[in-house]
Coordinates of C-alpha atoms and ligand atoms in Angstrom, one line a residue:
M41 CA 0.1 0.1 0.1
Y42 CA 1.1 3.7 -0.6
I43 CA 0.9 6.7 1.9
S44 CA 1.5 10.2 1.8
T45 CA 5.0 11.8 3.3
R46 CA 2.8 14.7 4.9
G47 CA 0.8 11.9 6.8
G48 CA -2.6 11.8 5.3
E49 CA -4.9 9.4 6.0
A50 CA -5.5 7.5 3.1
K51 CA -3.8 4.4 2.2
L52 CA -4.1 3.5 -1.8
S53 CA -3.2 0.6 -3.7
A54 CA -0.5 1.2 -6.4
A55 CA -2.9 1.5 -9.1
E56 CA -4.7 4.5 -7.3
A57 CA -1.5 6.1 -6.4
I58 CA -0.7 6.0 -9.9
K59 CA -3.9 7.3 -10.6
A60 CA -3.8 10.1 -8.5
G61 CA -0.3 11.4 -9.1
I62 CA -0.1 13.5 -5.6
A63 CA -1.2 13.2 -2.3
P64 CA -4.6 15.1 -1.8
D65 CA -2.7 16.6 1.5
G66 CA 0.6 17.6 -0.8
G67 CA 2.6 15.2 0.0
L68 CA 4.1 12.4 -2.1
F69 CA 3.0 8.7 -2.4
V70 CA 5.4 6.3 -0.7
P71 CA 5.3 2.5 -0.4
T72 CA 4.5 1.7 3.6
V73 CA 6.8 -1.7 3.0
F74 CA 10.2 -2.3 1.0
P75 CA 10.0 -5.6 -0.8
S76 CA 13.6 -7.0 -0.8
I77 CA 15.6 -9.0 -3.1
D78 CA 18.4 -11.8 -2.6
K79 CA 21.6 -13.1 -3.4
Q80 CA 19.9 -16.0 -5.6
Q81 CA 17.4 -13.3 -7.0
L82 CA 20.4 -11.3 -8.2
I83 CA 22.1 -14.0 -9.7
H84 CA 18.8 -15.0 -11.5
L85 CA 18.4 -11.3 -12.9
A86 CA 21.6 -11.5 -14.4
N87 CA 20.5 -14.1 -16.7
S88 CA 17.8 -12.5 -17.7
S89 CA 16.2 -9.6 -20.2
Y90 CA 15.7 -6.3 -19.5
P91 CA 11.7 -6.9 -19.8
Q92 CA 12.2 -9.9 -17.4
R93 CA 14.4 -8.0 -14.9
A94 CA 11.6 -5.1 -14.9
L95 CA 9.0 -7.8 -14.2
T96 CA 10.9 -9.0 -11.1
I97 CA 11.5 -5.4 -9.6
L98 CA 7.6 -4.1 -10.9
S99 CA 6.0 -7.2 -9.4
K100 CA 7.1 -6.6 -5.8
F101 CA 6.1 -3.0 -5.8
L102 CA 3.0 -3.0 -8.2
V103 CA 1.1 -6.2 -5.9
D104 CA -2.5 -5.2 -7.6
Y105 CA -1.6 -5.5 -10.8
S106 CA -1.1 -9.3 -11.9
E107 CA 2.0 -10.5 -13.9
E108 CA -0.1 -10.9 -17.2
E109 CA -0.8 -7.0 -17.0
L110 CA 2.5 -6.0 -15.9
L111 CA 3.8 -8.0 -18.8
T112 CA 1.8 -6.4 -21.3
C113 CA 2.7 -2.5 -20.0
I114 CA 6.7 -3.9 -19.8
N115 CA 6.4 -5.2 -23.4
N116 CA 4.5 -2.0 -25.0
A117 CA 6.8 0.3 -23.0
Y118 CA 10.4 -1.9 -24.0
S119 CA 9.8 -3.0 -27.3
D120 CA 12.5 -2.5 -30.1
T121 CA 10.9 -0.5 -32.2
K122 CA 10.9 2.1 -29.3
F123 CA 14.4 1.5 -28.2
D124 CA 17.7 1.6 -30.8
S125 CA 19.4 -0.8 -28.3
K126 CA 18.0 -4.5 -27.5
K127 CA 19.6 -4.1 -23.8
I128 CA 17.3 -1.2 -23.6
A129 CA 19.8 0.5 -20.8
P130 CA 23.0 -1.1 -22.0
L131 CA 26.1 -0.9 -19.7
V132 CA 29.6 0.4 -21.8
Q133 CA 32.6 0.0 -19.7
V134 CA 34.9 2.8 -20.0
S135 CA 37.8 2.2 -17.9
S136 CA 38.9 -0.4 -15.4
D137 CA 36.1 -0.6 -12.7
K138 CA 34.2 2.5 -14.5
Y139 CA 31.2 2.1 -16.2
V140 CA 28.5 4.1 -18.2
L141 CA 24.9 3.1 -17.7
E142 CA 23.5 4.3 -21.0
L143 CA 20.0 5.7 -20.6
W144 CA 19.3 7.4 -23.5
H145 CA 18.4 4.5 -26.4
G146 CA 14.4 5.2 -25.8
P147 CA 12.6 7.2 -28.6
T148 CA 13.3 10.9 -27.4
S149 CA 16.9 10.1 -26.8
A150 CA 17.0 11.0 -23.3
F151 CA 16.4 8.8 -19.8
K152 CA 13.3 10.1 -19.3
D153 CA 11.9 7.5 -21.9
M154 CA 12.9 4.7 -19.2
A155 CA 10.0 5.7 -17.3
L156 CA 8.0 7.6 -19.4
Q157 CA 7.2 4.8 -21.8
L158 CA 6.2 2.5 -18.8
L159 CA 3.8 5.0 -17.1
P160 CA 1.4 5.9 -19.4
Q161 CA 0.9 2.2 -19.6
L162 CA 0.7 1.4 -15.9
L163 CA -1.9 4.8 -15.6
S164 CA -3.9 3.4 -18.6
K165 CA -4.2 -0.4 -16.8
A166 CA -5.1 1.5 -13.6
L167 CA -8.0 3.4 -15.1
S168 CA -9.3 0.1 -16.0
K169 CA -8.6 -1.7 -12.8
T170 CA -10.0 1.0 -10.5
N171 CA -13.5 1.4 -13.2
E172 CA -12.6 5.2 -13.5
T173 CA -14.5 6.8 -16.2
D174 CA -13.4 10.2 -16.0
K175 CA -10.7 11.2 -18.8
I176 CA -7.4 11.8 -16.9
V177 CA -5.4 14.9 -17.8
I178 CA -1.6 14.6 -17.4
L179 CA -0.4 18.1 -16.3
V180 CA 3.5 18.3 -16.9
A181 CA 6.3 21.2 -16.2
T182 CA 9.4 20.2 -18.2
S183 CA 12.6 21.6 -18.0
G184 CA 13.2 20.3 -21.3
D185 CA 13.4 16.3 -21.8
T186 CA 10.5 15.2 -19.4
G187 CA 8.0 17.2 -21.8
K188 CA 8.7 15.5 -25.2
A189 CA 9.4 12.1 -23.3
A190 CA 5.9 12.4 -21.8
L191 CA 4.2 13.4 -24.7
E192 CA 5.7 10.1 -26.8
G193 CA 4.6 8.2 -23.9
F194 CA 1.1 9.5 -23.6
K195 CA 0.6 10.2 -27.4
D196 CA -3.3 8.8 -28.0
V197 CA -3.3 6.6 -25.2
D198 CA -7.0 6.1 -24.3
Q199 CA -8.5 8.0 -21.7
T200 CA -5.6 10.5 -21.3
E201 CA -5.1 14.1 -22.3
I202 CA -1.2 15.7 -22.0
I203 CA -0.6 19.3 -21.7
V204 CA 2.8 20.2 -21.3
F205 CA 4.3 23.7 -19.8
Y206 CA 8.0 24.7 -20.8
P207 CA 10.2 27.3 -19.9
H208 CA 9.9 29.8 -22.8
D209 CA 14.0 30.2 -22.6
G210 CA 14.9 27.5 -20.6
V211 CA 15.2 24.6 -22.9
S212 CA 17.7 23.9 -26.1
Q213 CA 16.4 24.5 -29.9
I214 CA 15.9 20.7 -30.5
Q215 CA 14.0 20.1 -27.1
R216 CA 11.8 22.9 -28.3
L217 CA 11.3 21.4 -31.6
Q218 CA 10.7 18.0 -30.6
M219 CA 7.8 19.5 -28.6
I220 CA 6.3 21.8 -30.8
T221 CA 6.4 19.3 -33.4
Q222 CA 4.5 16.6 -31.3
E223 CA 1.9 14.5 -33.1
G224 CA -1.0 12.7 -31.3
A225 CA -4.8 13.9 -31.0
N226 CA -4.5 14.4 -27.1
V227 CA -1.5 16.3 -26.9
A228 CA -1.1 20.1 -26.1
V229 CA 2.1 22.7 -25.5
A230 CA 2.8 25.8 -24.2
A231 CA 5.6 28.0 -23.5
V232 CA 5.7 29.7 -20.1
H233 CA 7.6 33.0 -19.6
G234 CA 9.9 32.3 -17.0
N235 CA 11.9 29.5 -15.1
F236 CA 11.7 26.0 -15.2
D237 CA 10.7 26.9 -11.0
D238 CA 7.9 29.2 -12.8
A239 CA 6.3 26.3 -14.7
Q240 CA 6.5 23.8 -11.9
T241 CA 5.0 26.2 -9.4
G242 CA 2.3 26.8 -11.7
V243 CA 1.5 23.5 -12.3
K244 CA 1.7 22.8 -8.2
K245 CA -0.9 25.7 -8.0
I246 CA -3.4 24.2 -10.5
F247 CA -3.3 20.9 -8.5
N248 CA -3.8 22.8 -5.4
D249 CA -6.6 25.0 -6.6
K250 CA -9.7 23.2 -5.4
A251 CA -12.4 25.1 -7.4
F252 CA -10.6 24.7 -10.6
G253 CA -10.4 21.0 -10.1
A254 CA -14.1 20.9 -9.2
T255 CA -14.9 22.7 -12.5
L256 CA -12.8 20.3 -14.5
A257 CA -14.6 17.4 -12.8
Q258 CA -17.8 18.9 -14.1
Q259 CA -16.6 18.0 -17.4
G260 CA -15.4 14.6 -16.5
Y261 CA -11.5 15.5 -16.1
R262 CA -9.2 14.6 -13.1
L263 CA -5.9 16.0 -13.2
S264 CA -2.7 13.8 -12.7
S265 CA 0.8 14.2 -13.2
A266 CA 3.8 12.4 -15.1
N267 CA 6.2 14.7 -13.2
S268 CA 9.0 12.3 -11.1
I269 CA 6.8 12.9 -8.0
N270 CA 4.4 10.3 -9.3
W271 CA 5.2 7.0 -8.1
G272 CA 4.5 5.3 -11.6
R273 CA 7.6 7.5 -12.6
L274 CA 9.7 6.3 -10.5
V275 CA 9.2 2.7 -10.0
P276 CA 10.7 1.9 -13.6
Q277 CA 13.6 3.7 -12.5
I278 CA 14.7 1.1 -9.8
V279 CA 14.9 -1.3 -12.6
Y280 CA 18.2 0.1 -14.4
Y281 CA 20.4 0.1 -11.3
F282 CA 19.8 -3.7 -10.7
S283 CA 19.9 -3.9 -14.2
A284 CA 23.5 -2.4 -14.5
Y285 CA 24.5 -4.6 -11.6
A286 CA 23.0 -7.7 -13.1
D287 CA 25.1 -7.1 -16.1
L288 CA 28.3 -6.6 -14.3
V289 CA 27.5 -10.0 -12.4
K290 CA 26.6 -11.5 -15.9
E291 CA 29.9 -10.2 -17.4
K292 CA 31.9 -11.5 -14.4
R293 CA 33.2 -7.9 -13.1
I294 CA 32.0 -8.4 -9.9
E295 CA 31.0 -11.5 -7.5
V296 CA 27.4 -11.3 -6.7
G297 CA 26.8 -9.3 -3.5
Q298 CA 30.1 -6.8 -4.4
R299 CA 29.3 -3.2 -3.6
I300 CA 29.4 -1.0 -6.5
N301 CA 28.8 3.0 -6.6
F302 CA 26.4 5.0 -8.6
V303 CA 27.2 8.9 -9.6
V304 CA 24.1 10.2 -10.8
P305 CA 23.4 14.1 -12.8
T306 CA 20.5 15.1 -10.3
G307 CA 18.1 18.0 -10.7
N308 CA 14.5 16.9 -9.3
F309 CA 16.2 13.8 -7.1
G310 CA 13.7 11.2 -8.9
N311 CA 16.6 9.1 -11.0
I312 CA 18.9 9.1 -7.3
L313 CA 16.2 8.4 -5.4
A314 CA 15.5 5.2 -7.4
G315 CA 18.9 4.1 -6.9
Y316 CA 18.3 4.8 -3.0
Y317 CA 15.3 2.4 -3.2
A318 CA 17.2 -0.2 -5.0
K319 CA 19.8 -0.2 -2.2
K320 CA 16.8 -0.3 0.2
M321 CA 15.6 -3.2 -1.3
G322 CA 19.1 -4.9 -0.8
L323 CA 20.8 -4.3 -4.1
P324 CA 24.8 -3.7 -2.9
I325 CA 25.2 -0.3 -3.5
D326 CA 28.0 1.4 -1.1
K327 CA 27.6 5.5 -2.2
L328 CA 25.0 7.1 -4.1
I329 CA 26.9 10.2 -5.4
C330 CA 25.0 13.4 -6.2
A331 CA 26.1 15.8 -9.1
S332 CA 24.8 18.8 -9.7
N333 CA 25.8 22.2 -11.7
D334 CA 25.6 25.6 -10.7
N335 CA 22.1 25.3 -9.4
N336 CA 23.6 23.7 -6.3
V337 CA 21.3 23.5 -3.8
L338 CA 21.4 19.9 -3.5
S339 CA 25.3 19.6 -2.8
E340 CA 24.9 22.7 -0.5
F341 CA 22.0 20.4 1.5
F342 CA 24.2 17.4 1.7
K343 CA 27.4 19.1 2.9
T344 CA 25.6 21.4 5.5
G345 CA 22.0 20.0 6.4
K346 CA 20.4 23.4 5.2
Y347 CA 18.2 23.4 2.1
D348 CA 18.4 27.0 0.8
R349 CA 16.2 28.1 -2.2
R350 CA 16.8 32.0 -1.8
R351 CA 19.6 31.9 -4.4
S352 CA 19.9 32.9 -7.8
F353 CA 19.0 30.6 -10.5
Y354 CA 21.4 29.8 -13.4
K355 CA 20.7 28.9 -17.1
T356 CA 23.5 26.1 -17.3
L357 CA 24.5 23.7 -20.1
S358 CA 22.9 21.1 -18.6
P359 CA 19.3 22.7 -18.3
S360 CA 17.9 19.5 -17.3
M361 CA 19.0 19.8 -13.6
D362 CA 18.0 23.9 -13.6
I363 CA 16.1 23.2 -10.6
L364 CA 15.8 25.0 -7.1
I365 CA 13.5 22.6 -5.6
S366 CA 14.0 19.0 -6.3
S367 CA 10.7 17.7 -5.2
N368 CA 11.8 14.0 -4.8
L369 CA 14.1 15.1 -1.9
E370 CA 11.0 15.1 0.4
R371 CA 10.6 11.3 0.1
L372 CA 14.1 10.6 1.0
L373 CA 13.8 12.7 4.0
Y374 CA 10.3 10.6 4.9
H375 CA 12.5 7.8 5.1
I376 CA 15.9 9.1 6.6
T377 CA 13.3 10.3 9.6
D378 CA 11.7 7.4 10.3
N379 CA 8.4 8.1 8.6
N380 CA 8.4 11.2 10.6
A381 CA 5.1 12.6 8.7
S382 CA 4.9 16.0 10.9
L383 CA 8.4 16.9 10.5
I384 CA 8.3 16.3 6.7
S385 CA 5.2 18.8 6.8
T386 CA 7.1 21.2 8.7
W387 CA 9.8 21.4 6.8
M388 CA 7.8 21.7 3.6
N389 CA 6.0 24.6 4.7
Q390 CA 8.9 26.2 5.9
L391 CA 10.3 25.8 2.3
S392 CA 7.4 27.4 0.9
T393 CA 7.0 29.9 3.1
Q394 CA 10.6 31.1 4.4
G395 CA 12.5 29.4 1.3
F396 CA 14.5 26.9 3.5
Y397 CA 14.7 24.5 5.9
E398 CA 17.4 22.9 7.9
I399 CA 17.6 19.2 9.2
D400 CA 19.0 17.9 12.4
S401 CA 22.7 16.8 12.5
Q402 CA 21.2 12.9 13.4
Y403 CA 19.6 13.0 9.8
L404 CA 22.3 14.9 8.1
E405 CA 24.8 12.0 9.4
A406 CA 22.5 9.1 8.1
I407 CA 22.1 10.9 4.9
K408 CA 26.0 10.9 4.7
E409 CA 26.8 7.6 5.3
I410 CA 24.7 7.1 1.9
F411 CA 25.1 9.9 -0.1
W412 CA 27.9 11.9 -1.5
A413 CA 27.8 15.4 -3.4
D414 CA 29.3 18.0 -5.1
W415 CA 29.0 20.3 -8.2
V416 CA 30.5 21.6 -11.7
D417 CA 30.4 24.3 -13.2
D418 CA 29.7 25.2 -17.1
K419 CA 33.5 25.7 -18.1
N420 CA 34.5 22.7 -16.3
T421 CA 31.5 20.4 -18.0
V422 CA 33.0 21.8 -21.4
T423 CA 36.6 20.4 -20.5
T424 CA 35.0 17.0 -19.2
M425 CA 33.0 16.5 -22.5
R426 CA 36.7 17.1 -24.3
R427 CA 38.5 15.2 -21.8
V428 CA 36.5 12.2 -21.8
Y429 CA 36.3 12.3 -25.7
L430 CA 40.0 12.6 -26.1
E431 CA 40.9 9.7 -23.4
N432 CA 38.2 7.2 -24.1
K433 CA 37.0 8.1 -27.4
Y434 CA 33.7 8.4 -25.6
L435 CA 30.8 10.8 -26.4
I436 CA 29.4 12.4 -23.3
D437 CA 26.5 15.2 -23.4
P438 CA 26.6 17.8 -20.7
H439 CA 24.5 16.4 -17.8
T440 CA 26.7 13.3 -18.4
A441 CA 29.8 15.3 -18.1
V442 CA 28.8 16.8 -14.7
A443 CA 28.3 13.0 -13.2
W444 CA 31.5 12.1 -14.9
E445 CA 33.7 14.9 -13.3
I446 CA 32.1 14.6 -9.7
G447 CA 32.8 10.6 -9.9
D448 CA 36.4 11.3 -10.6
R449 CA 36.6 13.8 -7.6
Y450 CA 35.0 11.6 -5.5
R451 CA 37.5 8.9 -6.2
I452 CA 40.5 11.5 -5.6
Q453 CA 39.3 13.3 -2.7
T454 CA 38.3 9.6 -0.8
G455 CA 40.5 7.1 -2.4
D456 CA 37.3 5.1 -2.7
T457 CA 38.1 2.5 -5.4
T458 CA 34.9 0.7 -5.7
P459 CA 33.3 -0.2 -9.2
L460 CA 31.7 3.3 -10.2
I461 CA 28.9 3.3 -12.7
I462 CA 28.0 6.5 -14.0
L463 CA 24.3 7.5 -15.3
S464 CA 24.2 8.9 -18.6
T465 CA 21.0 10.8 -18.9
A466 CA 21.1 12.3 -22.5
S467 CA 22.2 11.4 -26.0
P468 CA 25.4 13.8 -26.7
F469 CA 23.3 14.5 -29.7
K470 CA 20.7 16.4 -27.9
F471 CA 23.2 18.9 -27.0
S472 CA 25.2 19.3 -30.0
D473 CA 26.0 23.0 -29.1
S474 CA 28.1 22.5 -26.3
V475 CA 29.1 19.1 -27.3
L476 CA 30.8 20.5 -30.6
E477 CA 32.3 22.9 -28.5
S478 CA 34.0 20.3 -26.7
I479 CA 35.0 18.6 -29.6
S480 CA 35.7 20.9 -32.3
T481 CA 39.2 22.3 -33.4
E482 CA 37.3 24.7 -35.4
R483 CA 36.9 28.4 -33.6
D484 CA 33.6 29.4 -34.0
G485 CA 30.7 27.5 -35.3
S486 CA 27.8 29.6 -34.3
D487 CA 26.7 30.3 -37.8
K488 CA 25.7 26.5 -38.5
T489 CA 22.3 25.6 -38.0
E490 CA 21.1 22.9 -35.3
F491 CA 21.0 20.1 -38.0
E492 CA 24.3 21.2 -39.3
K493 CA 26.0 20.5 -36.0
L494 CA 24.3 17.1 -35.5
D495 CA 26.2 16.1 -38.7
E496 CA 29.3 17.5 -37.5
V497 CA 29.2 15.9 -34.6
A498 CA 28.5 12.7 -36.5
R499 CA 31.5 13.6 -38.8
I500 CA 33.9 14.1 -36.3
T501 CA 32.9 11.1 -33.8
G502 CA 31.7 8.6 -36.4
W503 CA 28.5 8.3 -34.4
S504 CA 25.5 8.5 -36.3
V505 CA 22.6 10.7 -35.5
P506 CA 19.4 9.8 -33.6
K507 CA 17.2 8.9 -36.7
R508 CA 14.0 11.0 -35.2
L509 CA 16.3 13.9 -34.0
R510 CA 17.4 14.3 -37.6
A511 CA 13.9 13.9 -39.0
L512 CA 13.0 17.0 -36.7
E513 CA 14.4 19.5 -39.8
K514 CA 11.3 18.5 -41.6
A515 CA 8.4 18.1 -39.2
K516 CA 6.0 20.7 -39.0
P517 CA 5.3 22.9 -35.7
S518 CA 1.9 23.2 -34.7
H519 CA 2.2 23.9 -31.0
L520 CA 3.4 27.6 -31.0
Q521 CA 1.4 29.2 -27.9
V522 CA 2.9 31.3 -25.2
C523 CA 1.7 32.6 -22.1
N524 CA 2.6 33.9 -18.7
K525 CA 2.3 31.7 -15.6
E526 CA -1.0 33.2 -14.3
E527 CA -2.3 32.4 -17.8
M528 CA -2.0 28.4 -17.1
P529 CA -5.4 27.6 -15.7
A530 CA -7.0 29.4 -18.7
F531 CA -4.7 27.5 -21.1
I532 CA -5.8 24.4 -19.9
K533 CA -9.4 25.3 -19.9
H534 CA -9.0 26.7 -23.1
T535 CA -7.4 23.0 -24.3
L536 CA -9.9 20.8 -22.6
L537 CA -13.2 22.6 -22.7
T538 CA -13.3 24.4 -26.2
Ligands
LIG627 C1 15.8 14.8 -15.8 C2 17.1 15.0 -16.3 C3 17.9 14.6 -15.2 C4 17.9 15.1 -13.7 O1 16.9 13.9 -13.2 P1 16.2 14.0 -11.9 O2 15.6 12.6 -11.9 O3 15.6 15.3 -12.4 O4 17.1 14.1 -10.9 C5 19.4 14.5 -15.7 N1 19.9 14.7 -17.0 C6 18.9 14.9 -17.7 C7 19.6 14.7 -19.2 C8 17.6 14.9 -17.7 O5 16.6 14.7 -18.8

């Protein structure tokens, strides 16, 4: 069963929690008990395909779904028509004891596909399992990758509508093109003036607006979320931590039971939280290393115990990590405080009214046993992309570069030589501007179009441009609306009710 981090009464089934997205009291749903996995099961996973691994993990959390239902969902999500790697999330060795987990082989070339191919399937099943007759309206605030991945996942899924808001100046040109050319009869997209937090705050406000919800309900619409606060977004992400470990065992790089570390480029804290859940289930993870960019609110928190959003917001080369409120941290705090919902409510209230909160040192110490954190600026991000390319003949995007650099720093500062897996969250082709800047010998490529840049990256590296990205050049833009954050409710009403 699932309960709210803020102590709301209701205990929901997985299907109900996925349908609701956020809890009625503003908290996030967490499982009341954590399933575990033993050595035998880890060995079994090593000899399984990715879909089989997913079935093993998901069936432990989504106990109200039948095995057959889960298999249908999984096979629809992780098929080779959608992913360009049979392994779904391949693990690449880059040096001894250092690996990259490539999470970007899905339809939008970003790691969000790992979760957002599966969430719509789980949600659609949840609707029929709970006899829901309303249409579910998925509201998404995106810093870039989520929006497109959600649109792709939900397009033309029965009984759903999807509305995506992205920050007008906060996404790359390719990301924007991906969204404004989206096809599907149930999709809408608008740019919002401001940054990602403006868009996210706007969406949160709409979720909390009871009157607005009632107006939509009269017309048979019910709001839900595909942001990483939805349990159906998080649970698929636990799978690839197990999958990476299983691959290491299968390739005989480690013994079953041996500990490994992960370094994760972090924004909303969803990806790394899934790693924490894997560890809670018994996956032998020693450290989870949290990597941030100039928006270093998380790395400061992990060092000082003070979460303080009263700071400048920076637009960086890794825009999907340009976040000042990492929503999923709330879930970690809930577990670390031994399910102290009233303490969580106090902190979250303080965050929204005063802009900061500070946790007690006992909790900080507990967090530090598991997490390590640091941050990297843009200049260093570019240097890292170049260094990795020259040293390893391996191309990474700026988000992955942030993680790579922090992983190296961790090893140097701690002397810890535990095998390290770097989570790679976007195809380098999605960020061809900065990738090109880092690997090109030409002084200035700024006069090139986005598509010439893609081709140039391909020419230099010999890698091929993902087909769907290349095809954007000829796709027709159909979603060009721009609004203020105050106008977001009106945009929704206009989309649904006219
Ligand atoms: C979303 C995203 C991240 C951050 O992941 P969180 O789960 O929000 O911490 C990192 N890199 C890329 C490319 C992303 O799209």
